[in-house]
């Protein structure tokens, strides 16, 4: 491992209050999904997600509602070369199905909102 990579891993572990020594190990009960997400966001920052949230309009909230997600999928993610008759843009009902399927927080999914774990 390169020294810069080692330093990045050590810093990410320290930010998560995990042991960061060369021969240290992490107790399994301390490595919860929340700690994993925090570690992942420290080691692999995803600044482009912040830009997506601010562009779509979710500046103050860490989630998108169905309308915002529909707009994002149809206007930003959709390939403009697709034939709109053969491949019509998604409707809010179809986006709600995606939210229901992939949103781990059931209360957010019921409200039609999706929290992006990578945004943590």
JSON list of C-alpha atoms in Angstrom, two decimals:
[
{"chain": "A", "resi": 1, "resn": "UNK", "atom": "CA", "xyz": [0.00, 0.00, 0.00]},
{"chain": "A", "resi": 2, "resn": "UNK", "atom": "CA", "xyz": [1.30, 3.45, -0.87]},
{"chain": "A", "resi": 3, "resn": "UNK", "atom": "CA", "xyz": [1.97, 5.83, 1.99]},
{"chain": "A", "resi": 4, "resn": "UNK", "atom": "CA", "xyz": [-0.72, 8.27, 0.83]},
{"chain": "A", "resi": 5, "resn": "UNK", "atom": "CA", "xyz": [-3.28, 5.45, 0.75]},
{"chain": "A", "resi": 6, "resn": "UNK", "atom": "CA", "xyz": [-2.20, 4.24, 4.17]},
{"chain": "A", "resi": 7, "resn": "UNK", "atom": "CA", "xyz": [-2.56, 7.75, 5.58]},
{"chain": "A", "resi": 8, "resn": "UNK", "atom": "CA", "xyz": [-6.04, 8.10, 4.03]},
{"chain": "A", "resi": 9, "resn": "UNK", "atom": "CA", "xyz": [-7.17, 4.81, 5.59]},
{"chain": "A", "resi": 10, "resn": "UNK", "atom": "CA", "xyz": [-5.69, 5.72, 8.98]},
{"chain": "A", "resi": 11, "resn": "UNK", "atom": "CA", "xyz": [-7.37, 9.12, 8.90]},
{"chain": "A", "resi": 12, "resn": "UNK", "atom": "CA", "xyz": [-10.72, 7.57, 7.93]},
{"chain": "A", "resi": 13, "resn": "UNK", "atom": "CA", "xyz": [-10.44, 5.06, 10.78]},
{"chain": "A", "resi": 14, "resn": "UNK", "atom": "CA", "xyz": [-9.57, 7.82, 13.26]},
{"chain": "A", "resi": 15, "resn": "UNK", "atom": "CA", "xyz": [-12.53, 9.92, 12.07]},
{"chain": "A", "resi": 16, "resn": "UNK", "atom": "CA", "xyz": [-14.80, 6.95, 12.80]},
{"chain": "A", "resi": 17, "resn": "UNK", "atom": "CA", "xyz": [-13.24, 6.41, 16.26]},
{"chain": "A", "resi": 18, "resn": "UNK", "atom": "CA", "xyz": [-11.92, 3.02, 15.18]},
{"chain": "A", "resi": 19, "resn": "UNK", "atom": "CA", "xyz": [-8.49, 1.57, 16.01]},
{"chain": "A", "resi": 20, "resn": "UNK", "atom": "CA", "xyz": [-6.03, 2.66, 13.36]},
{"chain": "A", "resi": 21, "resn": "UNK", "atom": "CA", "xyz": [-2.74, 1.04, 14.38]},
{"chain": "A", "resi": 22, "resn": "UNK", "atom": "CA", "xyz": [-0.85, -1.33, 12.15]},
{"chain": "A", "resi": 23, "resn": "UNK", "atom": "CA", "xyz": [-1.68, -4.45, 14.19]},
{"chain": "A", "resi": 24, "resn": "UNK", "atom": "CA", "xyz": [-5.04, -3.28, 15.56]},
{"chain": "A", "resi": 25, "resn": "UNK", "atom": "CA", "xyz": [-8.27, -5.04, 14.77]},
{"chain": "A", "resi": 26, "resn": "UNK", "atom": "CA", "xyz": [-11.84, -3.77, 14.82]},
{"chain": "A", "resi": 27, "resn": "UNK", "atom": "CA", "xyz": [-14.28, -5.63, 17.07]},
{"chain": "A", "resi": 28, "resn": "UNK", "atom": "CA", "xyz": [-17.15, -6.88, 14.94]},
{"chain": "A", "resi": 29, "resn": "UNK", "atom": "CA", "xyz": [-19.81, -5.39, 17.24]},
{"chain": "A", "resi": 30, "resn": "UNK", "atom": "CA", "xyz": [-18.23, -1.92, 16.82]},
{"chain": "A", "resi": 31, "resn": "UNK", "atom": "CA", "xyz": [-18.36, -2.07, 13.01]},
{"chain": "A", "resi": 32, "resn": "UNK", "atom": "CA", "xyz": [-22.05, -1.29, 12.56]},
{"chain": "A", "resi": 33, "resn": "UNK", "atom": "CA", "xyz": [-23.62, -0.27, 9.22]},
{"chain": "A", "resi": 34, "resn": "UNK", "atom": "CA", "xyz": [-23.59, 3.36, 10.36]},
{"chain": "A", "resi": 35, "resn": "UNK", "atom": "CA", "xyz": [-19.87, 3.19, 11.14]},
{"chain": "A", "resi": 36, "resn": "UNK", "atom": "CA", "xyz": [-19.27, 1.48, 7.80]},
{"chain": "A", "resi": 37, "resn": "UNK", "atom": "CA", "xyz": [-21.12, 4.26, 5.94]},
{"chain": "A", "resi": 38, "resn": "UNK", "atom": "CA", "xyz": [-19.17, 6.91, 7.83]},
{"chain": "A", "resi": 39, "resn": "UNK", "atom": "CA", "xyz": [-15.89, 5.11, 7.04]},
{"chain": "A", "resi": 40, "resn": "UNK", "atom": "CA", "xyz": [-16.85, 4.77, 3.39]},
{"chain": "A", "resi": 41, "resn": "UNK", "atom": "CA", "xyz": [-17.75, 8.45, 3.08]},
{"chain": "A", "resi": 42, "resn": "UNK", "atom": "CA", "xyz": [-14.41, 9.38, 4.72]},
{"chain": "A", "resi": 43, "resn": "UNK", "atom": "CA", "xyz": [-12.31, 7.16, 2.51]},
{"chain": "A", "resi": 44, "resn": "UNK", "atom": "CA", "xyz": [-14.20, 7.78, -0.75]},
{"chain": "A", "resi": 45, "resn": "UNK", "atom": "CA", "xyz": [-15.70, 11.28, -0.69]},
{"chain": "A", "resi": 46, "resn": "UNK", "atom": "CA", "xyz": [-18.43, 11.71, -3.27]},
{"chain": "A", "resi": 47, "resn": "UNK", "atom": "CA", "xyz": [-18.60, 15.46, -3.80]},
{"chain": "A", "resi": 48, "resn": "UNK", "atom": "CA", "xyz": [-20.54, 15.01, -7.04]},
{"chain": "A", "resi": 49, "resn": "UNK", "atom": "CA", "xyz": [-23.50, 13.83, -4.96]},
{"chain": "A", "resi": 50, "resn": "UNK", "atom": "CA", "xyz": [-23.57, 17.19, -3.21]},
{"chain": "A", "resi": 51, "resn": "UNK", "atom": "CA", "xyz": [-23.75, 18.85, -6.62]},
{"chain": "A", "resi": 52, "resn": "UNK", "atom": "CA", "xyz": [-26.60, 16.58, -7.70]},
{"chain": "A", "resi": 53, "resn": "UNK", "atom": "CA", "xyz": [-28.58, 17.38, -4.55]},
{"chain": "A", "resi": 54, "resn": "UNK", "atom": "CA", "xyz": [-28.03, 21.13, -4.95]},
{"chain": "A", "resi": 55, "resn": "UNK", "atom": "CA", "xyz": [-28.86, 21.04, -8.69]},
{"chain": "A", "resi": 56, "resn": "UNK", "atom": "CA", "xyz": [-32.07, 19.10, -8.14]},
{"chain": "A", "resi": 57, "resn": "UNK", "atom": "CA", "xyz": [-33.18, 21.31, -5.27]},
{"chain": "A", "resi": 58, "resn": "UNK", "atom": "CA", "xyz": [-32.56, 19.27, -2.10]},
{"chain": "A", "resi": 59, "resn": "UNK", "atom": "CA", "xyz": [-30.06, 21.73, -0.66]},
{"chain": "A", "resi": 60, "resn": "UNK", "atom": "CA", "xyz": [-31.22, 21.62, 2.94]},
{"chain": "A", "resi": 61, "resn": "UNK", "atom": "CA", "xyz": [-32.41, 18.00, 3.09]},
{"chain": "A", "resi": 62, "resn": "UNK", "atom": "CA", "xyz": [-30.42, 14.78, 2.64]},
{"chain": "A", "resi": 63, "resn": "UNK", "atom": "CA", "xyz": [-33.17, 13.21, 0.54]},
{"chain": "A", "resi": 64, "resn": "UNK", "atom": "CA", "xyz": [-35.07, 13.68, -2.70]},
{"chain": "A", "resi": 65, "resn": "UNK", "atom": "CA", "xyz": [-38.82, 13.44, -3.09]},
{"chain": "A", "resi": 66, "resn": "UNK", "atom": "CA", "xyz": [-40.43, 11.56, -5.97]},
{"chain": "A", "resi": 67, "resn": "UNK", "atom": "CA", "xyz": [-40.89, 14.66, -8.12]},
{"chain": "A", "resi": 68, "resn": "UNK", "atom": "CA", "xyz": [-37.24, 15.68, -7.72]},
{"chain": "A", "resi": 69, "resn": "UNK", "atom": "CA", "xyz": [-36.04, 12.16, -8.40]},
{"chain": "A", "resi": 70, "resn": "UNK", "atom": "CA", "xyz": [-38.29, 11.87, -11.48]},
{"chain": "A", "resi": 71, "resn": "UNK", "atom": "CA", "xyz": [-36.89, 15.12, -12.82]},
{"chain": "A", "resi": 72, "resn": "UNK", "atom": "CA", "xyz": [-33.32, 13.97, -12.13]},
{"chain": "A", "resi": 73, "resn": "UNK", "atom": "CA", "xyz": [-33.78, 10.59, -13.81]},
{"chain": "A", "resi": 74, "resn": "UNK", "atom": "CA", "xyz": [-35.59, 11.98, -16.86]},
{"chain": "A", "resi": 75, "resn": "UNK", "atom": "CA", "xyz": [-33.49, 15.11, -17.40]},
{"chain": "A", "resi": 76, "resn": "UNK", "atom": "CA", "xyz": [-30.00, 14.22, -16.15]},
{"chain": "A", "resi": 77, "resn": "UNK", "atom": "CA", "xyz": [-29.67, 10.43, -16.31]},
{"chain": "A", "resi": 78, "resn": "UNK", "atom": "CA", "xyz": [-31.73, 9.67, -19.40]},
{"chain": "A", "resi": 79, "resn": "UNK", "atom": "CA", "xyz": [-29.87, 9.28, -22.66]},
{"chain": "A", "resi": 80, "resn": "UNK", "atom": "CA", "xyz": [-31.30, 11.97, -24.98]},
{"chain": "A", "resi": 81, "resn": "UNK", "atom": "CA", "xyz": [-30.76, 9.70, -28.00]},
{"chain": "A", "resi": 82, "resn": "UNK", "atom": "CA", "xyz": [-33.46, 7.29, -26.79]},
{"chain": "A", "resi": 83, "resn": "UNK", "atom": "CA", "xyz": [-36.67, 7.19, -28.77]},
{"chain": "A", "resi": 84, "resn": "UNK", "atom": "CA", "xyz": [-39.39, 8.65, -26.53]},
{"chain": "A", "resi": 85, "resn": "UNK", "atom": "CA", "xyz": [-42.05, 6.38, -28.00]},
{"chain": "A", "resi": 86, "resn": "UNK", "atom": "CA", "xyz": [-40.13, 3.15, -27.48]},
{"chain": "A", "resi": 87, "resn": "UNK", "atom": "CA", "xyz": [-38.51, 4.29, -24.22]},
{"chain": "A", "resi": 88, "resn": "UNK", "atom": "CA", "xyz": [-40.78, 6.89, -22.63]},
{"chain": "A", "resi": 89, "resn": "UNK", "atom": "CA", "xyz": [-39.54, 8.96, -19.70]},
{"chain": "A", "resi": 90, "resn": "UNK", "atom": "CA", "xyz": [-40.36, 7.56, -16.29]},
{"chain": "A", "resi": 91, "resn": "UNK", "atom": "CA", "xyz": [-43.57, 8.59, -14.59]},
{"chain": "A", "resi": 92, "resn": "UNK", "atom": "CA", "xyz": [-43.70, 9.45, -10.87]},
{"chain": "A", "resi": 93, "resn": "UNK", "atom": "CA", "xyz": [-45.47, 6.13, -10.20]},
{"chain": "A", "resi": 94, "resn": "UNK", "atom": "CA", "xyz": [-42.55, 4.22, -11.72]},
{"chain": "A", "resi": 95, "resn": "UNK", "atom": "CA", "xyz": [-40.07, 6.23, -9.67]},
{"chain": "A", "resi": 96, "resn": "UNK", "atom": "CA", "xyz": [-42.10, 5.46, -6.54]},
{"chain": "A", "resi": 97, "resn": "UNK", "atom": "CA", "xyz": [-41.69, 1.74, -7.33]},
{"chain": "A", "resi": 98, "resn": "UNK", "atom": "CA", "xyz": [-37.90, 2.28, -7.48]},
{"chain": "A", "resi": 99, "resn": "UNK", "atom": "CA", "xyz": [-37.97, 4.13, -4.15]},
{"chain": "A", "resi": 100, "resn": "UNK", "atom": "CA", "xyz": [-40.04, 1.34, -2.58]},
{"chain": "A", "resi": 101, "resn": "UNK", "atom": "CA", "xyz": [-37.63, -1.26, -3.90]},
{"chain": "A", "resi": 102, "resn": "UNK", "atom": "CA", "xyz": [-34.29, 0.36, -3.04]},
{"chain": "A", "resi": 103, "resn": "UNK", "atom": "CA", "xyz": [-34.94, 2.71, -0.11]},
{"chain": "A", "resi": 104, "resn": "UNK", "atom": "CA", "xyz": [-33.97, 0.88, 3.10]},
{"chain": "A", "resi": 105, "resn": "UNK", "atom": "CA", "xyz": [-35.88, 3.32, 5.32]},
{"chain": "A", "resi": 106, "resn": "UNK", "atom": "CA", "xyz": [-39.53, 2.24, 5.02]},
{"chain": "A", "resi": 107, "resn": "UNK", "atom": "CA", "xyz": [-40.92, 5.46, 6.52]},
{"chain": "A", "resi": 108, "resn": "UNK", "atom": "CA", "xyz": [-39.13, 7.58, 3.90]},
{"chain": "A", "resi": 109, "resn": "UNK", "atom": "CA", "xyz": [-40.27, 5.24, 1.14]},
{"chain": "A", "resi": 110, "resn": "UNK", "atom": "CA", "xyz": [-43.91, 5.56, 2.23]},
{"chain": "A", "resi": 111, "resn": "UNK", "atom": "CA", "xyz": [-43.63, 9.36, 2.10]},
{"chain": "A", "resi": 112, "resn": "UNK", "atom": "CA", "xyz": [-42.13, 9.11, -1.40]},
{"chain": "A", "resi": 113, "resn": "UNK", "atom": "CA", "xyz": [-38.71, 10.27, -0.32]},
{"chain": "A", "resi": 114, "resn": "UNK", "atom": "CA", "xyz": [-35.39, 8.61, -0.84]},
{"chain": "A", "resi": 115, "resn": "UNK", "atom": "CA", "xyz": [-32.30, 9.07, 1.28]},
{"chain": "A", "resi": 116, "resn": "UNK", "atom": "CA", "xyz": [-29.06, 8.38, -0.51]},
{"chain": "A", "resi": 117, "resn": "UNK", "atom": "CA", "xyz": [-26.69, 6.48, 1.80]},
{"chain": "A", "resi": 118, "resn": "UNK", "atom": "CA", "xyz": [-23.69, 7.73, -0.11]},
{"chain": "A", "resi": 119, "resn": "UNK", "atom": "CA", "xyz": [-24.66, 11.26, 0.89]},
{"chain": "A", "resi": 120, "resn": "UNK", "atom": "CA", "xyz": [-24.05, 10.59, 4.61]}
]
